[in-house]
Tab-separated table of C-alpha atoms and ligand atoms in Angstrom:
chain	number	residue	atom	x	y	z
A	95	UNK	CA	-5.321	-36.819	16.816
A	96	UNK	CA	-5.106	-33.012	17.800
A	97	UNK	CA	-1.914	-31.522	17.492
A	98	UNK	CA	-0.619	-30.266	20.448
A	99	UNK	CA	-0.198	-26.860	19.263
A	100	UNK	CA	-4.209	-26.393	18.340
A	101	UNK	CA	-5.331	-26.971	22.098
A	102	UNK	CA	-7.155	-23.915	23.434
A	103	UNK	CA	-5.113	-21.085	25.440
A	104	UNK	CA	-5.623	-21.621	29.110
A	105	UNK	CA	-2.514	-19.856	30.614
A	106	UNK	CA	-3.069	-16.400	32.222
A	107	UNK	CA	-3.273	-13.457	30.541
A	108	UNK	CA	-3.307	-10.117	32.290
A	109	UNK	CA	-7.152	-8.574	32.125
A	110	UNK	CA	-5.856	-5.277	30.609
A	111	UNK	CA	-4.936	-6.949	27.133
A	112	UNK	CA	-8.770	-7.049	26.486
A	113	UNK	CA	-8.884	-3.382	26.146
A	114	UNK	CA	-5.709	-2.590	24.541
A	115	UNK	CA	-6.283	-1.730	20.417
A	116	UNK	CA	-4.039	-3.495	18.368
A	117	UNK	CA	-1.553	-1.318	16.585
A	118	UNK	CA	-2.538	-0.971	12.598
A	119	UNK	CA	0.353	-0.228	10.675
A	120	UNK	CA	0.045	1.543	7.885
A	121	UNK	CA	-0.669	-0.606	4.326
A	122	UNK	CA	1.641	-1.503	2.340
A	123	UNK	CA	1.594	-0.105	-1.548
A	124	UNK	CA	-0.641	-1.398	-3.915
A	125	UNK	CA	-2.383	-0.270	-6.998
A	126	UNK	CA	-4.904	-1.389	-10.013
A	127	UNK	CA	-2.655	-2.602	-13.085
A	128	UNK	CA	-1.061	0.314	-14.566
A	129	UNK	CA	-1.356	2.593	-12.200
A	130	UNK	CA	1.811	3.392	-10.030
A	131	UNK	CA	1.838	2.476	-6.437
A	132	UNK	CA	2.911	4.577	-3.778
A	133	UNK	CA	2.401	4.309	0.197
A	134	UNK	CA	1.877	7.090	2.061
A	135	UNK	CA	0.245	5.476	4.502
A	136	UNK	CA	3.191	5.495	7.249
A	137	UNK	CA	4.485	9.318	7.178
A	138	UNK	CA	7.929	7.691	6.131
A	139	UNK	CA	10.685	9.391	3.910
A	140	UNK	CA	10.030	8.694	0.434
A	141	UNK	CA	13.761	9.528	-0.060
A	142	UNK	CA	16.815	6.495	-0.253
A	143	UNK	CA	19.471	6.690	2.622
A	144	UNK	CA	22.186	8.839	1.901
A	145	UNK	CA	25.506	6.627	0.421
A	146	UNK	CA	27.558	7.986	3.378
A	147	UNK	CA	24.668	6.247	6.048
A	148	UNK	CA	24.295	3.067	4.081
A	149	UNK	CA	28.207	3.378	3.773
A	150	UNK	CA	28.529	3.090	7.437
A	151	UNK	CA	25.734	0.369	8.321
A	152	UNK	CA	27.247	-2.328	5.474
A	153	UNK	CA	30.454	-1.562	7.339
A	154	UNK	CA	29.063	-2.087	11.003
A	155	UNK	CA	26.759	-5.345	9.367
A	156	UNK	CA	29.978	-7.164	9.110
A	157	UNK	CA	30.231	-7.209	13.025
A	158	UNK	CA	26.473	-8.459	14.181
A	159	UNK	CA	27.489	-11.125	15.607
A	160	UNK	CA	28.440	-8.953	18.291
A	161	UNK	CA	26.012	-7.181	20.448
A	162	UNK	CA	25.570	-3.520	20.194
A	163	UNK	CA	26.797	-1.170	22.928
A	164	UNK	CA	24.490	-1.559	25.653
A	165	UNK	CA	25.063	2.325	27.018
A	166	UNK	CA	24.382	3.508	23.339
A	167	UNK	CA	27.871	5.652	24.049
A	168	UNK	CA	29.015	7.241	20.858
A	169	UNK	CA	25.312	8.139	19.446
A	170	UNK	CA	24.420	9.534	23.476
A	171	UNK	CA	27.484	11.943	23.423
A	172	UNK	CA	26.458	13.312	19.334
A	173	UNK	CA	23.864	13.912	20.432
A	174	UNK	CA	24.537	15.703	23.757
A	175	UNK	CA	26.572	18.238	21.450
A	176	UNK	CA	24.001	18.210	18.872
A	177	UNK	CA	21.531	19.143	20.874
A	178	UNK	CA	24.014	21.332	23.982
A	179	UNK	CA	22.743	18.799	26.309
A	180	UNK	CA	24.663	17.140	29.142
A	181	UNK	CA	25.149	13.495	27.634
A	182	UNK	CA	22.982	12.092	31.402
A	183	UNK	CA	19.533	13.926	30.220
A	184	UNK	CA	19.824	11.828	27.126
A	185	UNK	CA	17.820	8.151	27.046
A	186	UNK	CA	17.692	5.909	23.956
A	187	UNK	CA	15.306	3.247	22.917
A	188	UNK	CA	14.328	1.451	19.912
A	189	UNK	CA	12.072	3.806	18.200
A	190	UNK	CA	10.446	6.740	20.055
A	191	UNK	CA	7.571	4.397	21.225
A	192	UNK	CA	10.532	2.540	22.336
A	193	UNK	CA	11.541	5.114	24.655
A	194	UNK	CA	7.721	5.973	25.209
A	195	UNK	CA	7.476	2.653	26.527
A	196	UNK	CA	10.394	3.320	28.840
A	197	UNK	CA	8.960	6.336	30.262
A	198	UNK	CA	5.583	4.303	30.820
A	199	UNK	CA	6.952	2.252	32.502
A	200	UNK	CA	9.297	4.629	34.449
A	201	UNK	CA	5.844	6.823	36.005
A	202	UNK	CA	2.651	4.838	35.581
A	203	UNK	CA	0.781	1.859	37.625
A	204	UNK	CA	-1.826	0.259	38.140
A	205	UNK	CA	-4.699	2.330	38.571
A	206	UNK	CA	-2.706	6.225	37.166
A	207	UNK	CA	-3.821	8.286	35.093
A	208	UNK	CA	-2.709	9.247	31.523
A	209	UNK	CA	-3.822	12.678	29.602
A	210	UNK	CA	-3.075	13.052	26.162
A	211	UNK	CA	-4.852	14.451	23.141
A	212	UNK	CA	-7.543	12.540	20.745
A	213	UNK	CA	-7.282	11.871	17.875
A	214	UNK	CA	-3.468	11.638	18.285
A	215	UNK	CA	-0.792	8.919	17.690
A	216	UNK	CA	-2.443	5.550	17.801
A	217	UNK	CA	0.709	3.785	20.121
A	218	UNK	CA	-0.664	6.080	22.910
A	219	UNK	CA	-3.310	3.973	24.356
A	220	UNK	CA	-1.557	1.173	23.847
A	221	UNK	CA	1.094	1.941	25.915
A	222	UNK	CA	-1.263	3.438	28.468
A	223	UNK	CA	-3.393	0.356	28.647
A	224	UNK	CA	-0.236	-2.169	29.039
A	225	UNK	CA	0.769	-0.183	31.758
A	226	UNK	CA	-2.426	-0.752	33.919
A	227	UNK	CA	-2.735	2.774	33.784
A	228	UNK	CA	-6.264	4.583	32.822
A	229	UNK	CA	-5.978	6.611	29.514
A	230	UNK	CA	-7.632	9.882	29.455
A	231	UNK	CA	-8.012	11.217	25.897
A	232	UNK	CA	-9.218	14.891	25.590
A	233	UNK	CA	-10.855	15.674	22.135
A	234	UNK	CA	-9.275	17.890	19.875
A	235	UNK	CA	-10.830	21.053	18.719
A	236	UNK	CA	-12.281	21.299	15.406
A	237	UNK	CA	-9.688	22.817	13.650
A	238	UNK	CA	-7.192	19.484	15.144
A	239	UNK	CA	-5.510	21.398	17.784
A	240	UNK	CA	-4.263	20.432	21.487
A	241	UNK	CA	-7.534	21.984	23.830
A	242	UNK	CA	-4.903	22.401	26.279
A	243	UNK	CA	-7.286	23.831	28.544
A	244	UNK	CA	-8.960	20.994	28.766
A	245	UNK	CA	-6.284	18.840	29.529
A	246	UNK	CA	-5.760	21.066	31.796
A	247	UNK	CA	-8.574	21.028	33.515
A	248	UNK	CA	-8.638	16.922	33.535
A	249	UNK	CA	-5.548	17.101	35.721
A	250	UNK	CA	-6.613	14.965	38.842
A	251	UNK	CA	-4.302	13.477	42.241
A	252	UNK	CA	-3.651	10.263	40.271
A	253	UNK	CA	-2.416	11.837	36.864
A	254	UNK	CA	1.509	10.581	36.234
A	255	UNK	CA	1.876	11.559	32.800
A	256	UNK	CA	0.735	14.141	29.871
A	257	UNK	CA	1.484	13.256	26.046
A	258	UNK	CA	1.542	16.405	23.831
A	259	UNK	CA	2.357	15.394	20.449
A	260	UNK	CA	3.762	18.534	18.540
A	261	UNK	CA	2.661	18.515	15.450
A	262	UNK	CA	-0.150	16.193	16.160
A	263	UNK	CA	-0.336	13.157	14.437
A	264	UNK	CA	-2.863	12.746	12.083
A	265	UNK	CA	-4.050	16.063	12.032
A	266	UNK	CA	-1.064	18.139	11.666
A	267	UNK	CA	-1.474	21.315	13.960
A	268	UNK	CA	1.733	21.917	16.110
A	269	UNK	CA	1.091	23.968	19.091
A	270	UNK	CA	2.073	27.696	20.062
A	271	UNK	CA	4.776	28.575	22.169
A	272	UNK	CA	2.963	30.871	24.640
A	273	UNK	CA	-0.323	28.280	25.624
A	274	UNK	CA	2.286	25.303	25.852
A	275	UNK	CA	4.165	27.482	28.287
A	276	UNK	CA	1.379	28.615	29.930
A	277	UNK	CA	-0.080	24.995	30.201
A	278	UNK	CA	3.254	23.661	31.413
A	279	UNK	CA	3.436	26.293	34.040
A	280	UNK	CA	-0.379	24.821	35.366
A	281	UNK	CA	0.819	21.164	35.468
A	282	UNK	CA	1.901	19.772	38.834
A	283	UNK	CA	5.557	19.314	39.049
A	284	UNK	CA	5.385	15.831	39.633
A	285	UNK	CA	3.290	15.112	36.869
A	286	UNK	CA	5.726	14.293	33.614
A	287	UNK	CA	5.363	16.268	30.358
A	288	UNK	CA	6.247	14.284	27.580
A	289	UNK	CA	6.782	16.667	24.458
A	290	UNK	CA	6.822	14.678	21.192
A	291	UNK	CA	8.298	16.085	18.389
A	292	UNK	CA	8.860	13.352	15.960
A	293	UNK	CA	8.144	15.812	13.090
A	294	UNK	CA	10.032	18.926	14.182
A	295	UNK	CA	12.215	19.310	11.205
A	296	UNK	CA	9.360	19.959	9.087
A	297	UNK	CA	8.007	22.342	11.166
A	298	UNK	CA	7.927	26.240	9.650
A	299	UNK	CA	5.325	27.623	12.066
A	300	UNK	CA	5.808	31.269	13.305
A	301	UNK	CA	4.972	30.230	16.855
A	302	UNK	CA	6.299	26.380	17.409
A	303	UNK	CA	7.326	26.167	20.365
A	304	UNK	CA	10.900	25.833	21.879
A	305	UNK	CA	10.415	22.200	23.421
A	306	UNK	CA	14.206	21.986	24.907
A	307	UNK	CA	13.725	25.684	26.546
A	308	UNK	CA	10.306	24.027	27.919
A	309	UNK	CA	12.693	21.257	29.044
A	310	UNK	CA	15.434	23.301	30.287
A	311	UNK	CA	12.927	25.525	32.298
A	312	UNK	CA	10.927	22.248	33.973
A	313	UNK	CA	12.122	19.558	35.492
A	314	UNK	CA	9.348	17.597	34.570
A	315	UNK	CA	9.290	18.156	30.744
A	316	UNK	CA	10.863	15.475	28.450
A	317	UNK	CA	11.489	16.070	24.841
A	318	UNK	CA	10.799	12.835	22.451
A	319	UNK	CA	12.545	12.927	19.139
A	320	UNK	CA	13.287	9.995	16.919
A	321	UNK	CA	15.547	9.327	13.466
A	322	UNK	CA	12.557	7.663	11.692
A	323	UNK	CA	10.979	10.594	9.904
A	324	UNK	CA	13.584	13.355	8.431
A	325	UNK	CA	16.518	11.095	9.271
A	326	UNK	CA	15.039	8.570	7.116
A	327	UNK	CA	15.624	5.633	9.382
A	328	UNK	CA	12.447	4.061	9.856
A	329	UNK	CA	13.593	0.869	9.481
A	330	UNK	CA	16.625	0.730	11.865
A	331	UNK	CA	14.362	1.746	14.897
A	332	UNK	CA	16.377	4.525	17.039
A	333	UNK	CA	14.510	7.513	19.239
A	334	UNK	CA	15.069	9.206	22.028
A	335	UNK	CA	14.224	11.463	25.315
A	336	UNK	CA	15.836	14.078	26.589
A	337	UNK	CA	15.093	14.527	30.150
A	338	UNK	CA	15.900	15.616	33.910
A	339	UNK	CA	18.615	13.013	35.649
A	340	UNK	CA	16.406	11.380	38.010
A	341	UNK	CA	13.768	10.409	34.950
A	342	UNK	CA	16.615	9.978	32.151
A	343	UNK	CA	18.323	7.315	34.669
A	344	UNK	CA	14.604	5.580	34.965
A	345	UNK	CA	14.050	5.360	31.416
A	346	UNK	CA	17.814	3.341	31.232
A	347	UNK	CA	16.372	1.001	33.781
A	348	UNK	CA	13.314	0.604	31.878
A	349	UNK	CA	14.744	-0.137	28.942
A	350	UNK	CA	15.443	-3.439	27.391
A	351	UNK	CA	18.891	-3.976	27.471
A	352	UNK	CA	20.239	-3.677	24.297
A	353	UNK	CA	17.190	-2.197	22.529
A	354	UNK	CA	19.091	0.268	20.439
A	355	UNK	CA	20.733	-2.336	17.735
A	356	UNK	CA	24.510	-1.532	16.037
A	357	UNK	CA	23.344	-0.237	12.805
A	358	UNK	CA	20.670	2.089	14.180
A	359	UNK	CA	24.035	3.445	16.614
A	360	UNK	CA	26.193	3.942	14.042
A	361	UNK	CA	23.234	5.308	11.383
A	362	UNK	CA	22.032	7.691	13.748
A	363	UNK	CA	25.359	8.842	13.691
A	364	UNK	CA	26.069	9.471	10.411
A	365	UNK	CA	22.680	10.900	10.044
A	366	UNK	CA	23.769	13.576	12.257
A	367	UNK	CA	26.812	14.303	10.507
A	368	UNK	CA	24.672	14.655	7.193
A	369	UNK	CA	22.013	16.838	8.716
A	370	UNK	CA	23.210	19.135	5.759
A	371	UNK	CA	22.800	17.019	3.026
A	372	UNK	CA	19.340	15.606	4.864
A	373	UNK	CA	18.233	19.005	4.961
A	374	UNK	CA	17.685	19.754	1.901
A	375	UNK	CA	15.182	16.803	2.016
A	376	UNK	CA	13.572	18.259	4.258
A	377	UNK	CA	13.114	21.245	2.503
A	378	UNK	CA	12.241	19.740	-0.247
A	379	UNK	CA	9.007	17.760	1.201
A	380	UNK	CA	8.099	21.016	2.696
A	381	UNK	CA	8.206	22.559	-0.136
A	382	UNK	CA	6.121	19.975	-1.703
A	383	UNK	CA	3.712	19.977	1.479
A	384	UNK	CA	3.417	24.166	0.491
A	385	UNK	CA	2.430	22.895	-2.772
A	386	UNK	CA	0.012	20.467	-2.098
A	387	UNK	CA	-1.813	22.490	0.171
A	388	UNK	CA	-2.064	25.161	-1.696
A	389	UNK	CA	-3.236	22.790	-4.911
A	390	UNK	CA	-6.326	21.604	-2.201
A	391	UNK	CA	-6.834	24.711	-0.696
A	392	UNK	CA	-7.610	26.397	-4.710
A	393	UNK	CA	-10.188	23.152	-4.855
A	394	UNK	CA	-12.143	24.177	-1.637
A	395	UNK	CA	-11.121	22.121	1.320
A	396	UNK	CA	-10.636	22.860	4.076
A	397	UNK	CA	-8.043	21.333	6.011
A	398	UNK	CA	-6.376	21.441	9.258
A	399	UNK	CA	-2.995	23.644	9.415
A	400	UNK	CA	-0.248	20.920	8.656
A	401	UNK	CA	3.318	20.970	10.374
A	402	UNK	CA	4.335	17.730	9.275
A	403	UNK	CA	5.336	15.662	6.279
A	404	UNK	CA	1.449	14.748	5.977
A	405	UNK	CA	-2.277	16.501	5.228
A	406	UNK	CA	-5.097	15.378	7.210
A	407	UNK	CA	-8.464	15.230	5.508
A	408	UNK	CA	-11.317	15.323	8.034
A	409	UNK	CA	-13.819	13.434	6.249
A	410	UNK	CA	-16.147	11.529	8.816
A	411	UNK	CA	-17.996	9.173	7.309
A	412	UNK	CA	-16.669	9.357	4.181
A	413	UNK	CA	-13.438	8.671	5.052
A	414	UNK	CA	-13.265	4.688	3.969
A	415	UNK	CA	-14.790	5.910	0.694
A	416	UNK	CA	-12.282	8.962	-0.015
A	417	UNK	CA	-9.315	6.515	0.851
A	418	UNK	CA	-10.772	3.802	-1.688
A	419	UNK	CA	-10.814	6.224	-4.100
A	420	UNK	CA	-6.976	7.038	-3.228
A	421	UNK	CA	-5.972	2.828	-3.639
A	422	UNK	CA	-7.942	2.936	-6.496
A	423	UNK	CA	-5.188	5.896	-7.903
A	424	UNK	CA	-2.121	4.116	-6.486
A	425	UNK	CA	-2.077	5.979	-3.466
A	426	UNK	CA	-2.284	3.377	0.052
A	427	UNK	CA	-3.543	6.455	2.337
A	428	UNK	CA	-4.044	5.873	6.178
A	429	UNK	CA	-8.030	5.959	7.402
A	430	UNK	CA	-9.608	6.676	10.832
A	431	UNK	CA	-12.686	4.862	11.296
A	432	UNK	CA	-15.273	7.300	10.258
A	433	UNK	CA	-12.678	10.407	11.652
A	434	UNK	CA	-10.238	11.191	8.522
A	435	UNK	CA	-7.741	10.126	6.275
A	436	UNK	CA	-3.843	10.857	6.546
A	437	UNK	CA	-1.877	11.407	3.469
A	438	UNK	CA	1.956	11.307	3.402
A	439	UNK	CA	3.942	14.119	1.421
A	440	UNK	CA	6.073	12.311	-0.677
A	441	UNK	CA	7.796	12.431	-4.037
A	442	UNK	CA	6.009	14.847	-6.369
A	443	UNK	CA	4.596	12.405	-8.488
A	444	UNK	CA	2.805	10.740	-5.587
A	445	UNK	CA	1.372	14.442	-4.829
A	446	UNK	CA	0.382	15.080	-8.093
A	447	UNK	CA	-1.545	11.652	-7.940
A	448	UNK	CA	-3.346	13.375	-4.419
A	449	UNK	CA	-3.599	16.211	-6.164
A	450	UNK	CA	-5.587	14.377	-8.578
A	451	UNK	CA	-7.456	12.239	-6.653
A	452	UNK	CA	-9.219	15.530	-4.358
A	453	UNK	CA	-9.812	17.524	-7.293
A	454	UNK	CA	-11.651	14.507	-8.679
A	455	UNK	CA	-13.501	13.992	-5.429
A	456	UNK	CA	-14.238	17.205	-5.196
A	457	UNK	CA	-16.232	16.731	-8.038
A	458	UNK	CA	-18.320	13.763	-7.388
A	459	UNK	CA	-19.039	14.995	-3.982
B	626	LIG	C1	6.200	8.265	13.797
B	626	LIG	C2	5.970	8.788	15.167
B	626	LIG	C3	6.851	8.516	16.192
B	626	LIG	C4	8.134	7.801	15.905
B	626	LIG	O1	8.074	6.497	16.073
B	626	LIG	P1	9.445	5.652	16.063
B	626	LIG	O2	9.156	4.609	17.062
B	626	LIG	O3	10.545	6.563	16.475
B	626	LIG	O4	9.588	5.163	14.674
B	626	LIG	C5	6.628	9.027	17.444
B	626	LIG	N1	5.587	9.819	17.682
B	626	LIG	C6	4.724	10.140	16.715
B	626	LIG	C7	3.620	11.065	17.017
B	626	LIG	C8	4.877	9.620	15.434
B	626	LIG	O5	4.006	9.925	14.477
């Protein structure tokens, strides 16, 4: 007898799912006996949370049988003084592609148009594509840079939104001040600019730009930020926009209600009120990101400039091979087809093991 569960799909299933990627997450650790595993595979922080946030999520643990504020109150109004924001222009989600998803869903239908960069962040077409909406990657030059121009220039009437991801993820490059302004200035005003900064704390460029005076100057530029990078809080899920009222009250109706859970609330929080102790962190992996580039840099390569808390290697179509030979050293790296290969900055010992790995490459290639 078949069990009912094994019969063949026949209900509906929107056409658009056939072209939407699925979403790989980046491996988890593994290594040959002996060796030590590390992943850097997900740009997370390598670091433990901080005993005053862990402090204060066992605390609010003991109430989840309730459900979390629904208007995300307390963490809205931090970070409306955090940031000198009035508390309306900020939106919350679960994650920053939580709150991507929200503003998706908040400008795009069937049928609209969607620029962003390629390569960039992988949830971008997938978002796009749920929508209905048409993506409309622009290549990135060859040094892994935003051609703004050309994104520019693929403006058309049914463009809704623009992506900019600042530093780009995978390749690391975080755009200048000056062309982001000018590009901003060239964008219709009814076409939203989403600026996405989930690695701006690690971020030491002479000309980054100033995404909040972008935002403060246009009423159609958004600035995405999320806890799950130099907060540390990957796991709790917690992002969010800061944008005009009109769009900031769209992304609260797009949301799903409750999306933002009570530990992520009350972690974000804290997080903020530790921003000095979380800092140093910070400094810390940059310091190690100096490091390891300069270690590669003495060894040859040539690699794009880095902003973030992660080196790009553009190795076409060696890329499965170079990332083989990183498992085979511990290290679960993140490969792109036959584009490149992502590498987290993490604890020095997992750089030293990169380190290791590239100088050995280097020699067998
Ligand atoms: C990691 C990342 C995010 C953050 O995702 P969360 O949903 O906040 O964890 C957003 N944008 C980019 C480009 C990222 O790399």
């Amino acid at each position: 007898m078949t069990e009912p569960g094994s019969c063949a799909a026949s209900v509906h299933l929107r056409s658009v799912l056939e072209g939407v990627p699925a979403y790989t997450p980046g491996k988890p650790a593994s290594a040959p006996a002996g060796v030590t595993a590390y992943k850097i595979s997900s740009n997370e922080n390598p670091y433990p949370p901080l005993p005053s946030v862990l402090e204060t999520v066992r605390e609010a643990a003991g109430e989840m049988n309730r459900y979390p504020d629904m208007a995300v109150t307390a963490l809205t109004e931090r970070l409306a003084r955090h940031l000198d924001v009035p508390a309306e222009r900020i939106a919350t989600g679960p994650g920053s592609v939580g709150v991507l998803g929200q503003i998706v869903a908040a400008t795009c239908e069937n049928g609209d148009e969607v620029i962003f960069a390629w390569r960039s962040f992988e949830a971008y077409p997938i978002l796009v594509q749920l929508s209905g909406a048409r993506a409309v990657p622009v290549p990135l030059t060859a040094t892994g840079r935003h051609d703004l121009a050309a994104m520019a220039a693929a403006i058309t009437d049914t463009t809704r939104l623009i992506l900019v991801c600042t530093p780009n993820n995978p390749t690391g490059p975080s755009v200048g001040h000056e062309e982001l302004a000018a590009f901003i200035a060239a964008v219709p005003p009814t076409v939203t600019v989403v600026l996405d900064e989930a690695y701006l704390e690690f971020v030491t460029a002479a000309d980054a730009p100033d995404c909040l005076a972008l935002h403060r100057a246009h009423p159609n530029v958004v600035v995405l930020r999320t806890f799950s990078k130099a907060y540390g809080l990957a796991g709790l899920r917690v992002g969010y926009a800061v944008a005009h009222p009109p769009l900031a009250a769209a992304l609260r109706k797009t949301a799903i209600p409750f999306g933002v859970n009570s530990l992520a609330q009350v972690a974000a929080i804290a997080s903020l009120d530790a921003w000095d102790e979380l800092r140093e962190r910070v400094s810390a992996l940059v310091a190690e990101r100096a490091r390891v580039v300069a270690a590669l840099t003495a060894q040859g390569w040539e690699l794009p400039d880095t902003q973030a808390n992660f080196v790009y290697f553009p190795m076409g179509e060696q890329s499965g091979a170079f990332a083989a030979a990183c498992q085979e050293a511990g290290l679960t790296v993140r490969p792109y087809g036959s584009d490149g290969v992502r590498a987290t900055i993490a604890e020095p010992a997992a750089n030293d093991a990169l380190i290791a790995v590239c100088a050995a490459w280097r020699q067998t290639h």
